[in-house]
N, CA and C of each residue as an Amber inpcrd file, in Angstrom:
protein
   402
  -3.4450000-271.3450000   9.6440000  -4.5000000-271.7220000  10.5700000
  -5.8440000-271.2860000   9.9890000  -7.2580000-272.0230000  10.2570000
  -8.0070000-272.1860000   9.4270000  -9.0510000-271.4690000  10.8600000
 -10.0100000-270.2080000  10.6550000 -10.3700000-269.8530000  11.3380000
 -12.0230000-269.5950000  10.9170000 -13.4350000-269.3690000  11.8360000
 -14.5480000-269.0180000  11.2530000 -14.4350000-267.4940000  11.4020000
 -15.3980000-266.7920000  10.4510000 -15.4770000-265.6420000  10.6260000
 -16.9820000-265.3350000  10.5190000 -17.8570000-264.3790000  10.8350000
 -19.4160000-263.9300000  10.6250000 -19.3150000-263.2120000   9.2540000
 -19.9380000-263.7730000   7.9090000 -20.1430000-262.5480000   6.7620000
 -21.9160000-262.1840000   6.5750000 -22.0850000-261.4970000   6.2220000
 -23.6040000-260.9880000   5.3920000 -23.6660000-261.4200000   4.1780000
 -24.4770000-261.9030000   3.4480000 -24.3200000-261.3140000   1.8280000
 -23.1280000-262.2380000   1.6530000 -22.5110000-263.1370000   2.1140000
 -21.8470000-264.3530000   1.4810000 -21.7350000-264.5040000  -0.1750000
 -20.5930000-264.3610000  -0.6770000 -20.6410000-264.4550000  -2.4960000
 -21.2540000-263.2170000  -2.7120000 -21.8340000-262.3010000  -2.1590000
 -22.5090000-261.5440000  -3.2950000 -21.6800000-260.3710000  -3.3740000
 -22.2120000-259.5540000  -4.1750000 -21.6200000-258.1140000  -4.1310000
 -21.4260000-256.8530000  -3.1980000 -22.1600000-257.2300000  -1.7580000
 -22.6540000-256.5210000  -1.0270000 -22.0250000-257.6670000   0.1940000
 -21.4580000-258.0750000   0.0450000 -20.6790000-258.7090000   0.9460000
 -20.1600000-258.2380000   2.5310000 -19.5740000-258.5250000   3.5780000
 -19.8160000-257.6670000   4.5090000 -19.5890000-258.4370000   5.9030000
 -18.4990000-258.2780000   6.4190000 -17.9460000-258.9680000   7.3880000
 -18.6160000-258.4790000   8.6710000 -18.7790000-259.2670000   9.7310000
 -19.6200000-259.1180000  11.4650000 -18.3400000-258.3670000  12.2440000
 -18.5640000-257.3460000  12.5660000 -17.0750000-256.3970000  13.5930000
 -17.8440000-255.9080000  14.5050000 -16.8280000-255.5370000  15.7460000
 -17.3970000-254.9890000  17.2340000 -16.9220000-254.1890000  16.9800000
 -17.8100000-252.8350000  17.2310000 -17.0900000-251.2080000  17.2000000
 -17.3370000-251.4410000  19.3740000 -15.7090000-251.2270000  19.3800000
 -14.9210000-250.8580000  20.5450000 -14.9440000-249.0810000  20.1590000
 -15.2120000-248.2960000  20.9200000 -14.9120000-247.1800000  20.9760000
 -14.9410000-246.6300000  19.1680000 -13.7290000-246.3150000  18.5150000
 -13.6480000-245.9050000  17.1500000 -13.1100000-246.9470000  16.4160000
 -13.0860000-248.3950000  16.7100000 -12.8850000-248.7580000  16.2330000
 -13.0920000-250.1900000  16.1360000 -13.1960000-250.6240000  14.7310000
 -14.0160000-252.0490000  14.6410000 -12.9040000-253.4040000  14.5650000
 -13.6040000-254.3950000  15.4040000 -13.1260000-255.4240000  15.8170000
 -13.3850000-256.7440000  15.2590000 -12.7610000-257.5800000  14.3920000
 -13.1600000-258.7990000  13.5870000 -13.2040000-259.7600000  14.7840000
 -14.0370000-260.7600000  15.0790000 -14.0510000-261.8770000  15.6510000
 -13.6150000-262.9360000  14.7080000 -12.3770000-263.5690000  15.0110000
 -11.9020000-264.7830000  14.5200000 -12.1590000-266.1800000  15.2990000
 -12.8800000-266.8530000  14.8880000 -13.7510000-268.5100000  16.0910000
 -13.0730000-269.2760000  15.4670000 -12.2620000-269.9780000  16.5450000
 -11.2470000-271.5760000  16.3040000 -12.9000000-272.4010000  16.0830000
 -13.4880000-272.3530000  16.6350000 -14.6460000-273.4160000  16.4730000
 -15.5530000-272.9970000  15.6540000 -16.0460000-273.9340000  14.7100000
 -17.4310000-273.6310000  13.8310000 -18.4570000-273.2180000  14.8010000
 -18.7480000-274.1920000  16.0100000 -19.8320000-274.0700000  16.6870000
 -19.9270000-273.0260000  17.2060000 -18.6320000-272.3990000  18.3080000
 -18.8060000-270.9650000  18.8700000 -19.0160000-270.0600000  17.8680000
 -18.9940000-269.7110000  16.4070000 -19.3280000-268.9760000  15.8130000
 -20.6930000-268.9510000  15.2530000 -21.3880000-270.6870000  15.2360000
 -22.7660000-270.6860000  14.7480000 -23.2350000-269.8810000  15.9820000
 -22.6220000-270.3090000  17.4740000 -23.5320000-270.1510000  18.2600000
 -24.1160000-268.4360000  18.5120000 -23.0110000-267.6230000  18.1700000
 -22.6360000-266.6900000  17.9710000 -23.2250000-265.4160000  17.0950000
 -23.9500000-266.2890000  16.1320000 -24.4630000-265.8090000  14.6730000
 -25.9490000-265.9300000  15.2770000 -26.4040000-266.8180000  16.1430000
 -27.6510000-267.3050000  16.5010000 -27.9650000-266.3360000  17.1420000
 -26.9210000-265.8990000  18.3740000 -27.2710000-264.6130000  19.2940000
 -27.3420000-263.2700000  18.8940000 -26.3760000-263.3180000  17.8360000
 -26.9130000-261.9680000  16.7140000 -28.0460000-262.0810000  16.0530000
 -29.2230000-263.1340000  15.7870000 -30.3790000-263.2450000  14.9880000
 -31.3060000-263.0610000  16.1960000 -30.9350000-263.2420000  17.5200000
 -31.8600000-263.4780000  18.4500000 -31.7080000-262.1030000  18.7850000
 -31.1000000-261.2750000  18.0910000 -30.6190000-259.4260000  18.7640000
 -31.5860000-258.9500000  18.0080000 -32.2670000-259.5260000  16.6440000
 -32.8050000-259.0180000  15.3960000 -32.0080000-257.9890000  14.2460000
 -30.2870000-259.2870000  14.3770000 -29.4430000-258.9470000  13.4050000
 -30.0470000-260.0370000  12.0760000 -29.5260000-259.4770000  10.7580000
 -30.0990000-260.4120000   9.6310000 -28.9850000-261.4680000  10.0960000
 -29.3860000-262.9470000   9.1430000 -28.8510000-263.9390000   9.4110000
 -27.3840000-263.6310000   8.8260000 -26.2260000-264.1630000   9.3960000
 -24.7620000-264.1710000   8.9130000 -24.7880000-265.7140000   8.6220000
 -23.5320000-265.6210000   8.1960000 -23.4120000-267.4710000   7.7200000
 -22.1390000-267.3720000   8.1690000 -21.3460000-268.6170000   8.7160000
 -20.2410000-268.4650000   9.3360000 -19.4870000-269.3850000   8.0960000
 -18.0950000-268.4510000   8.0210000 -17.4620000-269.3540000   7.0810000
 -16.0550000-269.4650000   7.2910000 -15.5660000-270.5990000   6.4270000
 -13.7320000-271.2130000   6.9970000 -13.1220000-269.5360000   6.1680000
 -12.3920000-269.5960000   6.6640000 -11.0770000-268.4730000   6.1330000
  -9.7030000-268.7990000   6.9030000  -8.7930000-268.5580000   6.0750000
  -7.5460000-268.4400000   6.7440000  -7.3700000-267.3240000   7.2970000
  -6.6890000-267.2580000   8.9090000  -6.4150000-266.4950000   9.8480000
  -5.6120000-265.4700000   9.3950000  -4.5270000-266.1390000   8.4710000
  -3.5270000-264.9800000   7.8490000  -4.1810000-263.8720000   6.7800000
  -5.5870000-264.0520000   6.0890000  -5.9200000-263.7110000   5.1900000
  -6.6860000-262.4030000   5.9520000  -7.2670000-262.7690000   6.7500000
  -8.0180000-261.6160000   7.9100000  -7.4350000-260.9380000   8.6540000
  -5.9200000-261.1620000   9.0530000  -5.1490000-260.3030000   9.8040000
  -4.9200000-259.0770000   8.6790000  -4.6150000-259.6950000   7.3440000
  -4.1490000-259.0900000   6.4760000  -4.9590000-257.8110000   6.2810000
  -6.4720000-258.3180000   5.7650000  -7.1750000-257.3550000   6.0780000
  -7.2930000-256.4180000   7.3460000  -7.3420000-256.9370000   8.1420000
  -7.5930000-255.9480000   9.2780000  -6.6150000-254.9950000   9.3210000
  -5.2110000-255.1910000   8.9690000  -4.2560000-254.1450000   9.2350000
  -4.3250000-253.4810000   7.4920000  -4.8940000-253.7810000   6.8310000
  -5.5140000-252.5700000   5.4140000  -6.6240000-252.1320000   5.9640000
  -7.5020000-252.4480000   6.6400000  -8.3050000-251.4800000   6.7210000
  -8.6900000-250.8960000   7.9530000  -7.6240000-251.1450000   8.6680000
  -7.5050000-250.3910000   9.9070000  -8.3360000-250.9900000  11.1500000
  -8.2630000-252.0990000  10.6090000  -9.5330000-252.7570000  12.0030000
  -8.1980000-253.5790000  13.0030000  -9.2500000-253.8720000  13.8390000
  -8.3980000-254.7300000  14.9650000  -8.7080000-256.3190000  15.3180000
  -8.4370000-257.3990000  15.4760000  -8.9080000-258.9080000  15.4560000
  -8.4660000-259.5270000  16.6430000  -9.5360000-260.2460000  17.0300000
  -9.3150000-261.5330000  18.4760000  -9.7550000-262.5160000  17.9920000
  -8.8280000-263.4950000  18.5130000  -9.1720000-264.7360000  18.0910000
 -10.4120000-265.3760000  19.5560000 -10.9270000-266.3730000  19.3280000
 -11.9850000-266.9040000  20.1860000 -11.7490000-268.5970000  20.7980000
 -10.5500000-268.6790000  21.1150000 -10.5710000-269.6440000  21.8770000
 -11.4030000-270.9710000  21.9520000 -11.8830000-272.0320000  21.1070000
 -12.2370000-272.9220000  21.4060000 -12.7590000-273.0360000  22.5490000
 -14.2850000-273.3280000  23.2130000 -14.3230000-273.2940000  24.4710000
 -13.8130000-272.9230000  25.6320000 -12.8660000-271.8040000  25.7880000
 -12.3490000-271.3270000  26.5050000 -13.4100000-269.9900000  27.1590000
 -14.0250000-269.4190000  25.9240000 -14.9710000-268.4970000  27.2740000
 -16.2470000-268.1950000  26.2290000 -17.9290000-268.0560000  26.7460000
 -18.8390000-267.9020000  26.0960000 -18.3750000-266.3640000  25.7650000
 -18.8160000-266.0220000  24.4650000 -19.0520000-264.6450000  23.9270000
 -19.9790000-264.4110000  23.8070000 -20.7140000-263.5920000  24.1560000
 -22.0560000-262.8000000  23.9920000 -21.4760000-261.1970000  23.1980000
 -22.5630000-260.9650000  22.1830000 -22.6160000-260.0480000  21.7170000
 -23.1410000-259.1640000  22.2880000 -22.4620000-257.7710000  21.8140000
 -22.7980000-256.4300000  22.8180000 -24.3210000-256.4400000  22.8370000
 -25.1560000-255.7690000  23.7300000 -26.5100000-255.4410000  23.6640000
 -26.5170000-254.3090000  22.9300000 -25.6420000-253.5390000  22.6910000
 -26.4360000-252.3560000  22.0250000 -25.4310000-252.6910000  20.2340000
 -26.0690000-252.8720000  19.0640000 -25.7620000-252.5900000  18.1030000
 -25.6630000-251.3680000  17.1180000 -24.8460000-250.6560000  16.5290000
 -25.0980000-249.7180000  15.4510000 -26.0910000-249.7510000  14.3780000
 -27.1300000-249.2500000  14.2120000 -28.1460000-248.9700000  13.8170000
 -28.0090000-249.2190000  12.1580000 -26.9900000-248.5310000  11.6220000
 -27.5860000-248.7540000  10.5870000 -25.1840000-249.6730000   9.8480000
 -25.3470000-250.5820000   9.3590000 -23.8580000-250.6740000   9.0180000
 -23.5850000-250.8690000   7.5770000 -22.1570000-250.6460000   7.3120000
 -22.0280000-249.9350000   5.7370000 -22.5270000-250.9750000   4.6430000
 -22.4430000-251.7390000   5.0230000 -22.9950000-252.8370000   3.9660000
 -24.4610000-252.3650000   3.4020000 -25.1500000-252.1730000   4.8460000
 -26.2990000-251.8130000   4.4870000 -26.7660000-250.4110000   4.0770000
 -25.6160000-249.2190000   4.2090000 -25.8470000-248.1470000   3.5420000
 -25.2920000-248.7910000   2.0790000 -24.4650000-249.1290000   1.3260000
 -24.1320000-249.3350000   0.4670000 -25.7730000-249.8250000  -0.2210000
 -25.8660000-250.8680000   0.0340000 -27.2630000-251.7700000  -0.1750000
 -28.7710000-250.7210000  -0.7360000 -28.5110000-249.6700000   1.0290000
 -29.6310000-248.5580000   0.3540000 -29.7170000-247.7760000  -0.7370000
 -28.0370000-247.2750000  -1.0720000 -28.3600000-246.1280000  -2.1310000
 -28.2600000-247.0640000  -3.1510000 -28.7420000-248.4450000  -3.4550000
 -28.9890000-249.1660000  -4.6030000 -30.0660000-249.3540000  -4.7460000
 -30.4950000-249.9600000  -3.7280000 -32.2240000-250.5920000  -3.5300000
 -33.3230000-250.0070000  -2.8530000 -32.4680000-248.9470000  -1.8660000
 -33.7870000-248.3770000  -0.9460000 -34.3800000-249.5020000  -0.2950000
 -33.7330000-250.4750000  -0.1460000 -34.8360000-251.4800000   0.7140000
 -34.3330000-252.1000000   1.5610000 -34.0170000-252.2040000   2.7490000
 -32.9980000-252.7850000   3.6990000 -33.6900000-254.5650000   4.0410000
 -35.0320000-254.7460000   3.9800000 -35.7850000-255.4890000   4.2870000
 -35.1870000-256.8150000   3.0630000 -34.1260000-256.7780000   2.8530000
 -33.8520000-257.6560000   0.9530000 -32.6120000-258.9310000   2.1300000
 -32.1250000-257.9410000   2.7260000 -31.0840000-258.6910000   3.7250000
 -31.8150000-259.9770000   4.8010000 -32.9720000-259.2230000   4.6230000
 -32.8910000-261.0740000   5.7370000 -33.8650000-261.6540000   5.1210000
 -34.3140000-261.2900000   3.9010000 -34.8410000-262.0980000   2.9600000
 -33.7180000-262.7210000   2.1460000 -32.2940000-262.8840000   2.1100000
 -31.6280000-263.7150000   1.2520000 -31.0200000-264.4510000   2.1720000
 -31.2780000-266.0990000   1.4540000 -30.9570000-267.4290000   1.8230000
 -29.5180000-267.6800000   2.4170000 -29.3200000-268.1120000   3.6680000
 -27.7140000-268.1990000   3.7860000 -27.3880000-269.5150000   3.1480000
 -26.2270000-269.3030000   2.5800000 -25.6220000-270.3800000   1.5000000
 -25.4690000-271.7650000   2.2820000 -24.9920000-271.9500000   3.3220000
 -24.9660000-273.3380000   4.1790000 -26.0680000-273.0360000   5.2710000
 -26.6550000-274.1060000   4.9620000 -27.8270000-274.1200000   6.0700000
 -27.6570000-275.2850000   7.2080000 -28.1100000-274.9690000   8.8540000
 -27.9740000-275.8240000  10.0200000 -28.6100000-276.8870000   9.6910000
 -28.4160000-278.0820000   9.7900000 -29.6920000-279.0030000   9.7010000
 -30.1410000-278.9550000  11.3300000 -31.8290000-279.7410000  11.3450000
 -32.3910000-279.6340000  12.1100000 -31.8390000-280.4200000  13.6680000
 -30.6420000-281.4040000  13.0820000 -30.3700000-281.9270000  14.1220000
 -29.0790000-281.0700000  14.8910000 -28.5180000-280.3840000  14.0170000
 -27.3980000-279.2770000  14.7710000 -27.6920000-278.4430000  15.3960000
 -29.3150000-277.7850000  14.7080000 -29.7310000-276.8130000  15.0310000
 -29.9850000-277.5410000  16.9430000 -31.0410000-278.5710000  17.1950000
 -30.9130000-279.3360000  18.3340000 -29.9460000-279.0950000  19.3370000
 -28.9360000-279.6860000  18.3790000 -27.5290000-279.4950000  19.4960000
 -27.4140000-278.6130000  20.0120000 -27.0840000-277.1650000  19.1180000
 -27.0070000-276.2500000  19.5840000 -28.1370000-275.6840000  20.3210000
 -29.4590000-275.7010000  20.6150000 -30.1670000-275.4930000  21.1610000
 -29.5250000-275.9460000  22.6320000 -29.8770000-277.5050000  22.7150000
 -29.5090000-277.9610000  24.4250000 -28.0040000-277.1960000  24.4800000
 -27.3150000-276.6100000  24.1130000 -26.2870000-276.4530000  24.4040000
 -26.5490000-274.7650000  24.9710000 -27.1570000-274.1140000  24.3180000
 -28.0380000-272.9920000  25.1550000 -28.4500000-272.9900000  26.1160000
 -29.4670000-274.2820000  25.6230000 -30.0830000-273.8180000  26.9470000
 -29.5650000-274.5110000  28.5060000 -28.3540000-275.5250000  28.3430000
 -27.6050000-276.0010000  29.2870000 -26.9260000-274.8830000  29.7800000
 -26.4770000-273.8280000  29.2240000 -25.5410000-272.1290000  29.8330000
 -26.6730000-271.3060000  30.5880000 -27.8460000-271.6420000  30.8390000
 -28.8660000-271.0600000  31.1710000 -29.1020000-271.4580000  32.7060000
């Protein structure tokens, strides 16, 4: 099964998957739909998270991970229920400590280009589709 997931840093070296810290422990969001995950990525940019890019992965490949590295995963239902991201985020996350003791510059992350870009007419869609939940 072919699932979206939120990454940072897409291809690069500093790479860096989107997780919900539940209590001690972090949570992968797996989206049956491209869209609930663009929409998703949008509400994390509108939090003044850097941009994520949502990308295909296999479901089996992320479970895999999650049980190596000790995380936990939900899948997201196709239109079955809006997700909103927590209001309060962790301040600073490892990607981006990694990032610092290289560059010292955290400001490099939402200055790099996400690899697939919305066009203006999706971007649209997804707009009325906002603002129709409103």
């Amino acid at each position: 099964m072919r699932i979206f997931v939120l990454l940072f840093n897409a291809g690069t070296d500093n790479e860096g998957v989107h997780t919900i810290q539940e209590d001690d422990r972090n949570k992968i969001l797996m989206f049956e739909s491209k869209d609930d995950a663009t929409r998703f990525a949008l509400q994390l940019e509108a939090q003044d998270f850097p941009t994520a890019s949502v990308e295909e992965i296999d479901a089996e490949e992320i479970k895999e991970f999650c049980q190596s590295a000790g995380y936990e995963w939900e899948l997201i239902i196709e239109n079955e229920a809006l997700v909103i991201p927590p209001e309060r985020n962790v301040e600073e996350t490892n990607w981006q400590e990694d990032r610092g003791k290289k560059e010292n510059d955290l400001d490099s992350a939402t200055s790099h280009k996400v690899e697939e870009e919305i066009s203006g007419t999706e971007l649209d869609n997804i707009r009325r589709q906002l603002e129709g939940l409103l």
